[in-house]
Structure formats: C-alpha cells, structure tokens
C-alpha cells in the first residue's frame, strides 16, 4: 500500500516508516498537520497514519477536513490520549482505528493490514426502509405506504435508530445512550413512553405491526417474515 505517516516526532516517524517499508509498503512522511493535509489531498494514498497532537493543524481537524471534502482514505490515529472519550472523539472525527502510544510495531502493522483489507466505504444511505415504512434523512420525512407521518424530533431520532438496526434487538440501555445521550439509568419510563407513542403513529393504522417488544431483552423493528 501507499501510506502517509503524519507525525511530528522525527524518531517515531522514522521508526514507523522503516517498519512499514520493510513490509513492502511505500511510505511518505509529513511533519505537521498542514503538510499532512496537503499530501493526503494530493497523494492518492491507501492509508493515513496520523498523530493527534500535531503542530499548525491538529490531527482531528486534519481528518475532519478530509472527510468534509469526501476523502474516504482509511485513517489510523496515533496518540498518547488513551481515555474512552478521546478514542470516541477520534473515531467520530472520521478515524477508522486508534492506537495509543507507546505501541508495539507488530500491533501497528496488524492494524495497518486490517485497514488495508477493508472494502471501500460506500455512500451513507439517505433513505432508510423496512417493509412499507420509509424515512428520508435529508428531507426529515417519514411515511408508511405513502402516507406522511409527523414525528417529534426525539421520536424521529428513536425511529432512525430502530431503522438503522432493523431486525436486531436493541436494549433499553442502548436506546438511552444513543437516543437520549444518557449514560446512566434515569429510572423513568421515558423509553417505554416514546416507544408507545411511536407505535401509535407507525403501527396503529397500518398492518402488519413493525415495532415488536422482545420480552426481557428490548425492542426490534422488523418486517414480517
């Protein structure tokens, strides 16, 4: 593969580049975020290895900028920031994997190999469908059998999550975290109440029902077998 290493620590950059070259990869290096962004935009790389803490332009901003232009080159972040929130931030910025310093080169090589095997990222869908239920994410419109269904913002977010996990069982905890951003149990019936409201709008006047309760587990939105 053709790999770009964006790392301001010269010793670390040489260490990574030498190891990847020994594995047969072609490697270019950039010493700051601006230089890295220029190379990543113009160089036609198969993989980017990006340090988070870079001069001139930090790694997160570099990757966010690339993603905003439609660049989908896989990114492996390197960082000394190993907290859960830091890893999540890196992945949400558009990173594909995250490796905390100090690291063994064998692990970096394995992650590079894994990212190189991934199929190209397809375009994210703008319309979600299950049976005759349809959600247009761009127009923020929901319909079933051609009939528009009006939803409140939280109901829309709840239905979107169910549609993205159609056929799967999603737990109450998953919904609290992903739909309400609660990372604790508020000990209220907020999930049950919103599921009930959603059923009234999605299933009451249509057949068959699509939202199902999985006793002792959670909920599932699925088409009839």
JSON list of C-alpha atoms in Angstrom, two decimals:
[
{"chain": "A", "resi": 1, "resn": "UNK", "atom": "CA", "xyz": [0.00, 0.00, 0.00]},
{"chain": "A", "resi": 2, "resn": "UNK", "atom": "CA", "xyz": [0.92, 3.65, -0.33]},
{"chain": "A", "resi": 3, "resn": "UNK", "atom": "CA", "xyz": [0.94, 5.07, 3.21]},
{"chain": "A", "resi": 4, "resn": "UNK", "atom": "CA", "xyz": [1.28, 8.61, 4.52]},
{"chain": "A", "resi": 5, "resn": "UNK", "atom": "CA", "xyz": [2.66, 8.99, 8.05]},
{"chain": "A", "resi": 6, "resn": "UNK", "atom": "CA", "xyz": [1.83, 12.37, 9.62]},
{"chain": "A", "resi": 7, "resn": "UNK", "atom": "CA", "xyz": [3.96, 12.56, 12.77]},
{"chain": "A", "resi": 8, "resn": "UNK", "atom": "CA", "xyz": [5.94, 15.49, 14.17]},
{"chain": "A", "resi": 9, "resn": "UNK", "atom": "CA", "xyz": [8.29, 13.37, 16.26]},
{"chain": "A", "resi": 10, "resn": "UNK", "atom": "CA", "xyz": [11.07, 12.53, 13.83]},
{"chain": "A", "resi": 11, "resn": "UNK", "atom": "CA", "xyz": [12.26, 9.41, 15.64]},
{"chain": "A", "resi": 12, "resn": "UNK", "atom": "CA", "xyz": [8.76, 7.93, 15.83]},
{"chain": "A", "resi": 13, "resn": "UNK", "atom": "CA", "xyz": [8.08, 8.79, 12.18]},
{"chain": "A", "resi": 14, "resn": "UNK", "atom": "CA", "xyz": [11.30, 7.10, 11.01]},
{"chain": "A", "resi": 15, "resn": "UNK", "atom": "CA", "xyz": [10.55, 4.05, 13.17]},
{"chain": "A", "resi": 16, "resn": "UNK", "atom": "CA", "xyz": [7.09, 3.65, 11.63]},
{"chain": "A", "resi": 17, "resn": "UNK", "atom": "CA", "xyz": [8.25, 4.36, 8.08]},
{"chain": "A", "resi": 18, "resn": "UNK", "atom": "CA", "xyz": [11.16, 1.92, 8.26]},
{"chain": "A", "resi": 19, "resn": "UNK", "atom": "CA", "xyz": [8.97, -0.85, 9.62]},
{"chain": "A", "resi": 20, "resn": "UNK", "atom": "CA", "xyz": [6.25, -0.35, 7.00]},
{"chain": "A", "resi": 21, "resn": "UNK", "atom": "CA", "xyz": [8.82, -0.19, 4.20]},
{"chain": "A", "resi": 22, "resn": "UNK", "atom": "CA", "xyz": [10.28, -3.49, 5.38]},
{"chain": "A", "resi": 23, "resn": "UNK", "atom": "CA", "xyz": [6.78, -4.95, 4.97]},
{"chain": "A", "resi": 24, "resn": "UNK", "atom": "CA", "xyz": [6.70, -3.76, 1.36]},
{"chain": "A", "resi": 25, "resn": "UNK", "atom": "CA", "xyz": [4.66, -0.55, 1.72]},
{"chain": "A", "resi": 26, "resn": "UNK", "atom": "CA", "xyz": [5.57, 2.73, 0.05]},
{"chain": "A", "resi": 27, "resn": "UNK", "atom": "CA", "xyz": [5.74, 5.43, 2.74]},
{"chain": "A", "resi": 28, "resn": "UNK", "atom": "CA", "xyz": [5.74, 9.23, 2.64]},
{"chain": "A", "resi": 29, "resn": "UNK", "atom": "CA", "xyz": [6.09, 11.41, 5.73]},
{"chain": "A", "resi": 30, "resn": "UNK", "atom": "CA", "xyz": [4.73, 14.79, 6.82]},
{"chain": "A", "resi": 31, "resn": "UNK", "atom": "CA", "xyz": [5.88, 16.63, 9.94]},
{"chain": "A", "resi": 32, "resn": "UNK", "atom": "CA", "xyz": [2.87, 18.86, 10.65]},
{"chain": "A", "resi": 33, "resn": "UNK", "atom": "CA", "xyz": [-0.87, 18.95, 10.08]},
{"chain": "A", "resi": 34, "resn": "UNK", "atom": "CA", "xyz": [-0.87, 21.41, 7.19]},
{"chain": "A", "resi": 35, "resn": "UNK", "atom": "CA", "xyz": [1.75, 19.48, 5.27]},
{"chain": "A", "resi": 36, "resn": "UNK", "atom": "CA", "xyz": [-0.13, 16.28, 6.07]},
{"chain": "A", "resi": 37, "resn": "UNK", "atom": "CA", "xyz": [-3.41, 17.69, 4.77]},
{"chain": "A", "resi": 38, "resn": "UNK", "atom": "CA", "xyz": [-1.74, 18.80, 1.53]},
{"chain": "A", "resi": 39, "resn": "UNK", "atom": "CA", "xyz": [-0.17, 15.39, 0.94]},
{"chain": "A", "resi": 40, "resn": "UNK", "atom": "CA", "xyz": [-3.32, 13.50, 1.92]},
{"chain": "A", "resi": 41, "resn": "UNK", "atom": "CA", "xyz": [-5.39, 15.56, -0.50]},
{"chain": "A", "resi": 42, "resn": "UNK", "atom": "CA", "xyz": [-2.99, 15.28, -3.44]},
{"chain": "A", "resi": 43, "resn": "UNK", "atom": "CA", "xyz": [-1.16, 12.00, -2.94]},
{"chain": "A", "resi": 44, "resn": "UNK", "atom": "CA", "xyz": [-3.67, 9.21, -3.64]},
{"chain": "A", "resi": 45, "resn": "UNK", "atom": "CA", "xyz": [-2.83, 7.22, -0.51]},
{"chain": "A", "resi": 46, "resn": "UNK", "atom": "CA", "xyz": [-4.29, 3.89, 0.57]},
{"chain": "A", "resi": 47, "resn": "UNK", "atom": "CA", "xyz": [-3.87, 4.66, 4.28]},
{"chain": "A", "resi": 48, "resn": "UNK", "atom": "CA", "xyz": [-3.06, 7.58, 6.57]},
{"chain": "A", "resi": 49, "resn": "UNK", "atom": "CA", "xyz": [-1.28, 7.16, 9.91]},
{"chain": "A", "resi": 50, "resn": "UNK", "atom": "CA", "xyz": [-1.96, 10.41, 11.78]},
{"chain": "A", "resi": 51, "resn": "UNK", "atom": "CA", "xyz": [-0.74, 11.64, 15.15]},
{"chain": "A", "resi": 52, "resn": "UNK", "atom": "CA", "xyz": [-3.44, 13.57, 17.02]},
{"chain": "A", "resi": 53, "resn": "UNK", "atom": "CA", "xyz": [-1.15, 16.21, 18.51]},
{"chain": "A", "resi": 54, "resn": "UNK", "atom": "CA", "xyz": [0.39, 17.96, 15.51]},
{"chain": "A", "resi": 55, "resn": "UNK", "atom": "CA", "xyz": [1.77, 21.49, 15.03]},
{"chain": "A", "resi": 56, "resn": "UNK", "atom": "CA", "xyz": [-0.03, 24.00, 12.76]},
{"chain": "A", "resi": 57, "resn": "UNK", "atom": "CA", "xyz": [-3.09, 21.76, 12.35]},
{"chain": "A", "resi": 58, "resn": "UNK", "atom": "CA", "xyz": [-4.05, 19.05, 14.84]},
{"chain": "A", "resi": 59, "resn": "UNK", "atom": "CA", "xyz": [-4.83, 15.53, 13.69]},
{"chain": "A", "resi": 60, "resn": "UNK", "atom": "CA", "xyz": [-8.56, 15.70, 14.46]},
{"chain": "A", "resi": 61, "resn": "UNK", "atom": "CA", "xyz": [-9.01, 18.84, 12.37]},
{"chain": "A", "resi": 62, "resn": "UNK", "atom": "CA", "xyz": [-6.93, 17.34, 9.57]},
{"chain": "A", "resi": 63, "resn": "UNK", "atom": "CA", "xyz": [-9.15, 14.28, 9.35]},
{"chain": "A", "resi": 64, "resn": "UNK", "atom": "CA", "xyz": [-12.40, 16.24, 9.74]},
{"chain": "A", "resi": 65, "resn": "UNK", "atom": "CA", "xyz": [-11.30, 18.47, 6.86]},
{"chain": "A", "resi": 66, "resn": "UNK", "atom": "CA", "xyz": [-10.53, 15.48, 4.67]},
{"chain": "A", "resi": 67, "resn": "UNK", "atom": "CA", "xyz": [-13.90, 13.85, 5.42]},
{"chain": "A", "resi": 68, "resn": "UNK", "atom": "CA", "xyz": [-15.72, 17.11, 4.68]},
{"chain": "A", "resi": 69, "resn": "UNK", "atom": "CA", "xyz": [-14.24, 17.06, 1.16]},
{"chain": "A", "resi": 70, "resn": "UNK", "atom": "CA", "xyz": [-15.37, 13.47, 0.59]},
{"chain": "A", "resi": 71, "resn": "UNK", "atom": "CA", "xyz": [-11.94, 11.90, 1.09]},
{"chain": "A", "resi": 72, "resn": "UNK", "atom": "CA", "xyz": [-12.52, 8.39, 2.48]},
{"chain": "A", "resi": 73, "resn": "UNK", "atom": "CA", "xyz": [-8.92, 7.20, 2.84]},
{"chain": "A", "resi": 74, "resn": "UNK", "atom": "CA", "xyz": [-8.70, 4.97, 5.96]},
{"chain": "A", "resi": 75, "resn": "UNK", "atom": "CA", "xyz": [-7.09, 6.72, 8.94]},
{"chain": "A", "resi": 76, "resn": "UNK", "atom": "CA", "xyz": [-5.22, 5.17, 11.85]},
{"chain": "A", "resi": 77, "resn": "UNK", "atom": "CA", "xyz": [-4.82, 7.67, 14.70]},
{"chain": "A", "resi": 78, "resn": "UNK", "atom": "CA", "xyz": [-1.73, 7.56, 16.92]},
{"chain": "A", "resi": 79, "resn": "UNK", "atom": "CA", "xyz": [-1.93, 9.32, 20.26]},
{"chain": "A", "resi": 80, "resn": "UNK", "atom": "CA", "xyz": [-0.86, 9.46, 23.87]},
{"chain": "A", "resi": 81, "resn": "UNK", "atom": "CA", "xyz": [-4.52, 10.17, 24.77]},
{"chain": "A", "resi": 82, "resn": "UNK", "atom": "CA", "xyz": [-5.92, 6.80, 25.73]},
{"chain": "A", "resi": 83, "resn": "UNK", "atom": "CA", "xyz": [-9.18, 7.63, 27.51]},
{"chain": "A", "resi": 84, "resn": "UNK", "atom": "CA", "xyz": [-12.51, 6.32, 26.24]},
{"chain": "A", "resi": 85, "resn": "UNK", "atom": "CA", "xyz": [-13.72, 9.83, 25.41]},
{"chain": "A", "resi": 86, "resn": "UNK", "atom": "CA", "xyz": [-10.50, 10.51, 23.47]},
{"chain": "A", "resi": 87, "resn": "UNK", "atom": "CA", "xyz": [-10.91, 7.34, 21.40]},
{"chain": "A", "resi": 88, "resn": "UNK", "atom": "CA", "xyz": [-14.55, 8.12, 20.71]},
{"chain": "A", "resi": 89, "resn": "UNK", "atom": "CA", "xyz": [-13.64, 11.67, 19.68]},
{"chain": "A", "resi": 90, "resn": "UNK", "atom": "CA", "xyz": [-11.06, 10.35, 17.25]},
{"chain": "A", "resi": 91, "resn": "UNK", "atom": "CA", "xyz": [-13.43, 7.86, 15.69]},
{"chain": "A", "resi": 92, "resn": "UNK", "atom": "CA", "xyz": [-16.24, 10.41, 15.43]},
{"chain": "A", "resi": 93, "resn": "UNK", "atom": "CA", "xyz": [-13.84, 12.81, 13.69]},
{"chain": "A", "resi": 94, "resn": "UNK", "atom": "CA", "xyz": [-13.55, 10.24, 10.91]},
{"chain": "A", "resi": 95, "resn": "UNK", "atom": "CA", "xyz": [-10.78, 7.95, 12.12]},
{"chain": "A", "resi": 96, "resn": "UNK", "atom": "CA", "xyz": [-11.07, 4.24, 11.35]},
{"chain": "A", "resi": 97, "resn": "UNK", "atom": "CA", "xyz": [-8.82, 2.93, 14.12]},
{"chain": "A", "resi": 98, "resn": "UNK", "atom": "CA", "xyz": [-6.95, 4.23, 17.14]},
{"chain": "A", "resi": 99, "resn": "UNK", "atom": "CA", "xyz": [-3.62, 3.17, 18.59]},
{"chain": "A", "resi": 100, "resn": "UNK", "atom": "CA", "xyz": [-2.27, 4.53, 21.89]},
{"chain": "A", "resi": 101, "resn": "UNK", "atom": "CA", "xyz": [1.41, 5.33, 22.36]},
{"chain": "A", "resi": 102, "resn": "UNK", "atom": "CA", "xyz": [3.66, 3.68, 23.26]},
{"chain": "A", "resi": 103, "resn": "UNK", "atom": "CA", "xyz": [2.82, 0.77, 20.98]},
{"chain": "A", "resi": 104, "resn": "UNK", "atom": "CA", "xyz": [4.47, -2.35, 19.62]},
{"chain": "A", "resi": 105, "resn": "UNK", "atom": "CA", "xyz": [5.18, -2.13, 15.91]},
{"chain": "A", "resi": 106, "resn": "UNK", "atom": "CA", "xyz": [3.66, -5.58, 15.44]},
{"chain": "A", "resi": 107, "resn": "UNK", "atom": "CA", "xyz": [0.31, -4.20, 16.61]},
{"chain": "A", "resi": 108, "resn": "UNK", "atom": "CA", "xyz": [0.57, -1.17, 14.32]},
{"chain": "A", "resi": 109, "resn": "UNK", "atom": "CA", "xyz": [1.42, -3.48, 11.40]},
{"chain": "A", "resi": 110, "resn": "UNK", "atom": "CA", "xyz": [-1.58, -5.68, 12.17]},
{"chain": "A", "resi": 111, "resn": "UNK", "atom": "CA", "xyz": [-3.92, -2.68, 12.26]},
{"chain": "A", "resi": 112, "resn": "UNK", "atom": "CA", "xyz": [-2.47, -1.32, 9.01]},
{"chain": "A", "resi": 113, "resn": "UNK", "atom": "CA", "xyz": [-3.01, -4.72, 7.41]},
{"chain": "A", "resi": 114, "resn": "UNK", "atom": "CA", "xyz": [-6.59, -4.91, 8.69]},
{"chain": "A", "resi": 115, "resn": "UNK", "atom": "CA", "xyz": [-7.44, -1.43, 7.39]},
{"chain": "A", "resi": 116, "resn": "UNK", "atom": "CA", "xyz": [-5.91, -2.33, 4.04]},
{"chain": "A", "resi": 117, "resn": "UNK", "atom": "CA", "xyz": [-8.25, -5.33, 3.75]},
{"chain": "A", "resi": 118, "resn": "UNK", "atom": "CA", "xyz": [-11.40, -3.29, 4.33]},
{"chain": "A", "resi": 119, "resn": "UNK", "atom": "CA", "xyz": [-13.64, -2.82, 1.30]},
{"chain": "A", "resi": 120, "resn": "UNK", "atom": "CA", "xyz": [-14.15, 0.76, 0.06]},
{"chain": "A", "resi": 121, "resn": "UNK", "atom": "CA", "xyz": [-16.60, 2.76, 2.14]},
{"chain": "A", "resi": 122, "resn": "UNK", "atom": "CA", "xyz": [-19.94, 3.04, 0.37]},
{"chain": "A", "resi": 123, "resn": "UNK", "atom": "CA", "xyz": [-22.03, 6.16, 0.37]},
{"chain": "A", "resi": 124, "resn": "UNK", "atom": "CA", "xyz": [-24.13, 6.51, 3.50]},
{"chain": "A", "resi": 125, "resn": "UNK", "atom": "CA", "xyz": [-27.81, 5.92, 2.72]},
{"chain": "A", "resi": 126, "resn": "UNK", "atom": "CA", "xyz": [-30.11, 8.93, 2.81]},
{"chain": "A", "resi": 127, "resn": "UNK", "atom": "CA", "xyz": [-33.28, 6.85, 2.86]},
{"chain": "A", "resi": 128, "resn": "UNK", "atom": "CA", "xyz": [-33.96, 4.06, 5.37]},
{"chain": "A", "resi": 129, "resn": "UNK", "atom": "CA", "xyz": [-36.65, 1.47, 4.63]},
{"chain": "A", "resi": 130, "resn": "UNK", "atom": "CA", "xyz": [-38.25, -1.50, 6.31]},
{"chain": "A", "resi": 131, "resn": "UNK", "atom": "CA", "xyz": [-41.24, -3.03, 4.53]},
{"chain": "A", "resi": 132, "resn": "UNK", "atom": "CA", "xyz": [-43.51, -0.09, 3.58]},
{"chain": "A", "resi": 133, "resn": "UNK", "atom": "CA", "xyz": [-42.01, 2.26, 6.19]},
{"chain": "A", "resi": 134, "resn": "UNK", "atom": "CA", "xyz": [-39.64, 4.87, 4.78]},
{"chain": "A", "resi": 135, "resn": "UNK", "atom": "CA", "xyz": [-37.51, 7.59, 6.38]},
{"chain": "A", "resi": 136, "resn": "UNK", "atom": "CA", "xyz": [-35.88, 10.28, 4.23]},
{"chain": "A", "resi": 137, "resn": "UNK", "atom": "CA", "xyz": [-32.95, 11.59, 6.27]},
{"chain": "A", "resi": 138, "resn": "UNK", "atom": "CA", "xyz": [-32.40, 14.62, 4.03]},
{"chain": "A", "resi": 139, "resn": "UNK", "atom": "CA", "xyz": [-35.99, 15.82, 3.91]},
{"chain": "A", "resi": 140, "resn": "UNK", "atom": "CA", "xyz": [-36.62, 14.66, 7.50]},
{"chain": "A", "resi": 141, "resn": "UNK", "atom": "CA", "xyz": [-39.75, 12.94, 6.28]},
{"chain": "A", "resi": 142, "resn": "UNK", "atom": "CA", "xyz": [-41.31, 9.66, 7.44]},
{"chain": "A", "resi": 143, "resn": "UNK", "atom": "CA", "xyz": [-44.03, 7.83, 5.56]},
{"chain": "A", "resi": 144, "resn": "UNK", "atom": "CA", "xyz": [-45.71, 4.47, 5.55]},
{"chain": "A", "resi": 145, "resn": "UNK", "atom": "CA", "xyz": [-47.49, 3.18, 2.49]},
{"chain": "A", "resi": 146, "resn": "UNK", "atom": "CA", "xyz": [-47.15, 6.67, 1.02]},
{"chain": "A", "resi": 147, "resn": "UNK", "atom": "CA", "xyz": [-48.83, 8.38, 3.98]},
{"chain": "A", "resi": 148, "resn": "UNK", "atom": "CA", "xyz": [-46.75, 11.05, 5.72]},
{"chain": "A", "resi": 149, "resn": "UNK", "atom": "CA", "xyz": [-46.27, 10.50, 9.46]},
{"chain": "A", "resi": 150, "resn": "UNK", "atom": "CA", "xyz": [-45.50, 13.52, 11.63]},
{"chain": "A", "resi": 151, "resn": "UNK", "atom": "CA", "xyz": [-42.91, 12.85, 14.34]},
{"chain": "A", "resi": 152, "resn": "UNK", "atom": "CA", "xyz": [-41.41, 14.94, 17.12]},
{"chain": "A", "resi": 153, "resn": "UNK", "atom": "CA", "xyz": [-37.59, 15.30, 16.97]},
{"chain": "A", "resi": 154, "resn": "UNK", "atom": "CA", "xyz": [-37.00, 12.67, 19.66]},
{"chain": "A", "resi": 155, "resn": "UNK", "atom": "CA", "xyz": [-39.44, 10.28, 18.01]},
{"chain": "A", "resi": 156, "resn": "UNK", "atom": "CA", "xyz": [-37.61, 10.78, 14.72]},
{"chain": "A", "resi": 157, "resn": "UNK", "atom": "CA", "xyz": [-34.27, 10.02, 16.36]},
{"chain": "A", "resi": 158, "resn": "UNK", "atom": "CA", "xyz": [-35.71, 6.93, 18.05]},
{"chain": "A", "resi": 159, "resn": "UNK", "atom": "CA", "xyz": [-37.17, 5.62, 14.82]},
{"chain": "A", "resi": 160, "resn": "UNK", "atom": "CA", "xyz": [-33.95, 6.34, 12.94]},
{"chain": "A", "resi": 161, "resn": "UNK", "atom": "CA", "xyz": [-32.01, 4.25, 15.46]},
{"chain": "A", "resi": 162, "resn": "UNK", "atom": "CA", "xyz": [-34.50, 1.39, 15.17]},
{"chain": "A", "resi": 163, "resn": "UNK", "atom": "CA", "xyz": [-34.36, 1.54, 11.37]},
{"chain": "A", "resi": 164, "resn": "UNK", "atom": "CA", "xyz": [-30.56, 1.52, 11.33]},
{"chain": "A", "resi": 165, "resn": "UNK", "atom": "CA", "xyz": [-30.70, -1.62, 13.48]},
{"chain": "A", "resi": 166, "resn": "UNK", "atom": "CA", "xyz": [-33.66, -3.22, 11.74]},
{"chain": "A", "resi": 167, "resn": "UNK", "atom": "CA", "xyz": [-34.01, -6.91, 12.53]},
{"chain": "A", "resi": 168, "resn": "UNK", "atom": "CA", "xyz": [-31.80, -6.58, 15.62]},
{"chain": "A", "resi": 169, "resn": "UNK", "atom": "CA", "xyz": [-32.83, -6.48, 19.26]},
{"chain": "A", "resi": 170, "resn": "UNK", "atom": "CA", "xyz": [-31.98, -3.11, 20.80]},
{"chain": "A", "resi": 171, "resn": "UNK", "atom": "CA", "xyz": [-31.98, -2.86, 24.57]},
{"chain": "A", "resi": 172, "resn": "UNK", "atom": "CA", "xyz": [-33.36, -0.11, 26.77]},
{"chain": "A", "resi": 173, "resn": "UNK", "atom": "CA", "xyz": [-29.81, 0.82, 27.75]},
{"chain": "A", "resi": 174, "resn": "UNK", "atom": "CA", "xyz": [-28.77, 1.14, 24.11]},
{"chain": "A", "resi": 175, "resn": "UNK", "atom": "CA", "xyz": [-31.70, 3.46, 23.44]},
{"chain": "A", "resi": 176, "resn": "UNK", "atom": "CA", "xyz": [-30.98, 5.59, 26.50]},
{"chain": "A", "resi": 177, "resn": "UNK", "atom": "CA", "xyz": [-27.36, 6.03, 25.38]},
{"chain": "A", "resi": 178, "resn": "UNK", "atom": "CA", "xyz": [-27.91, 6.53, 21.65]},
{"chain": "A", "resi": 179, "resn": "UNK", "atom": "CA", "xyz": [-31.22, 8.40, 21.54]},
{"chain": "A", "resi": 180, "resn": "UNK", "atom": "CA", "xyz": [-31.21, 10.34, 24.83]},
{"chain": "A", "resi": 181, "resn": "UNK", "atom": "CA", "xyz": [-27.43, 10.54, 25.46]},
{"chain": "A", "resi": 182, "resn": "UNK", "atom": "CA", "xyz": [-27.98, 9.13, 28.94]},
{"chain": "A", "resi": 183, "resn": "UNK", "atom": "CA", "xyz": [-25.09, 7.05, 30.25]},
{"chain": "A", "resi": 184, "resn": "UNK", "atom": "CA", "xyz": [-27.00, 6.16, 33.38]},
{"chain": "A", "resi": 185, "resn": "UNK", "atom": "CA", "xyz": [-30.45, 4.82, 34.15]},
{"chain": "A", "resi": 186, "resn": "UNK", "atom": "CA", "xyz": [-32.77, 7.78, 34.84]},
{"chain": "A", "resi": 187, "resn": "UNK", "atom": "CA", "xyz": [-35.26, 5.33, 36.37]},
{"chain": "A", "resi": 188, "resn": "UNK", "atom": "CA", "xyz": [-38.15, 6.72, 34.38]},
{"chain": "A", "resi": 189, "resn": "UNK", "atom": "CA", "xyz": [-40.38, 5.21, 31.71]},
{"chain": "A", "resi": 190, "resn": "UNK", "atom": "CA", "xyz": [-39.11, 7.61, 29.04]},
{"chain": "A", "resi": 191, "resn": "UNK", "atom": "CA", "xyz": [-38.16, 4.79, 26.63]},
{"chain": "A", "resi": 192, "resn": "UNK", "atom": "CA", "xyz": [-41.41, 2.90, 27.10]},
{"chain": "A", "resi": 193, "resn": "UNK", "atom": "CA", "xyz": [-43.45, 6.09, 26.70]},
{"chain": "A", "resi": 194, "resn": "UNK", "atom": "CA", "xyz": [-41.75, 7.06, 23.43]},
{"chain": "A", "resi": 195, "resn": "UNK", "atom": "CA", "xyz": [-41.98, 3.52, 22.04]},
{"chain": "A", "resi": 196, "resn": "UNK", "atom": "CA", "xyz": [-45.71, 3.58, 22.79]},
{"chain": "A", "resi": 197, "resn": "UNK", "atom": "CA", "xyz": [-46.13, 6.93, 21.01]},
{"chain": "A", "resi": 198, "resn": "UNK", "atom": "CA", "xyz": [-44.13, 5.69, 18.05]},
{"chain": "A", "resi": 199, "resn": "UNK", "atom": "CA", "xyz": [-46.29, 2.59, 17.80]},
{"chain": "A", "resi": 200, "resn": "UNK", "atom": "CA", "xyz": [-49.42, 4.74, 17.76]},
{"chain": "A", "resi": 201, "resn": "UNK", "atom": "CA", "xyz": [-48.06, 6.64, 14.77]},
{"chain": "A", "resi": 202, "resn": "UNK", "atom": "CA", "xyz": [-46.27, 3.85, 12.90]},
{"chain": "A", "resi": 203, "resn": "UNK", "atom": "CA", "xyz": [-48.39, 0.77, 13.54]},
{"chain": "A", "resi": 204, "resn": "UNK", "atom": "CA", "xyz": [-51.88, 1.72, 14.72]},
{"chain": "A", "resi": 205, "resn": "UNK", "atom": "CA", "xyz": [-53.38, 2.46, 11.30]},
{"chain": "A", "resi": 206, "resn": "UNK", "atom": "CA", "xyz": [-51.24, 0.03, 9.34]},
{"chain": "A", "resi": 207, "resn": "UNK", "atom": "CA", "xyz": [-50.81, -3.70, 9.09]},
{"chain": "A", "resi": 208, "resn": "UNK", "atom": "CA", "xyz": [-48.70, -5.60, 9.95]},
{"chain": "A", "resi": 209, "resn": "UNK", "atom": "CA", "xyz": [-47.06, -4.03, 13.02]},
{"chain": "A", "resi": 210, "resn": "UNK", "atom": "CA", "xyz": [-43.34, -3.39, 12.64]},
{"chain": "A", "resi": 211, "resn": "UNK", "atom": "CA", "xyz": [-42.24, -2.46, 16.18]},
{"chain": "A", "resi": 212, "resn": "UNK", "atom": "CA", "xyz": [-42.03, -5.51, 18.43]},
{"chain": "A", "resi": 213, "resn": "UNK", "atom": "CA", "xyz": [-41.27, -5.97, 22.12]},
{"chain": "A", "resi": 214, "resn": "UNK", "atom": "CA", "xyz": [-38.77, -8.73, 22.82]},
{"chain": "A", "resi": 215, "resn": "UNK", "atom": "CA", "xyz": [-39.67, -9.80, 26.34]},
{"chain": "A", "resi": 216, "resn": "UNK", "atom": "CA", "xyz": [-36.79, -9.47, 28.79]},
{"chain": "A", "resi": 217, "resn": "UNK", "atom": "CA", "xyz": [-34.48, -8.00, 26.12]},
{"chain": "A", "resi": 218, "resn": "UNK", "atom": "CA", "xyz": [-35.75, -4.84, 24.41]},
{"chain": "A", "resi": 219, "resn": "UNK", "atom": "CA", "xyz": [-37.31, -3.92, 21.10]},
{"chain": "A", "resi": 220, "resn": "UNK", "atom": "CA", "xyz": [-36.96, -4.83, 17.46]},
{"chain": "A", "resi": 221, "resn": "UNK", "atom": "CA", "xyz": [-38.19, -3.13, 14.30]},
{"chain": "A", "resi": 222, "resn": "UNK", "atom": "CA", "xyz": [-38.59, -5.78, 11.63]},
{"chain": "A", "resi": 223, "resn": "UNK", "atom": "CA", "xyz": [-40.60, -6.67, 8.57]},
{"chain": "A", "resi": 224, "resn": "UNK", "atom": "CA", "xyz": [-42.89, -9.71, 8.71]},
{"chain": "A", "resi": 225, "resn": "UNK", "atom": "CA", "xyz": [-41.24, -12.97, 7.76]}
]
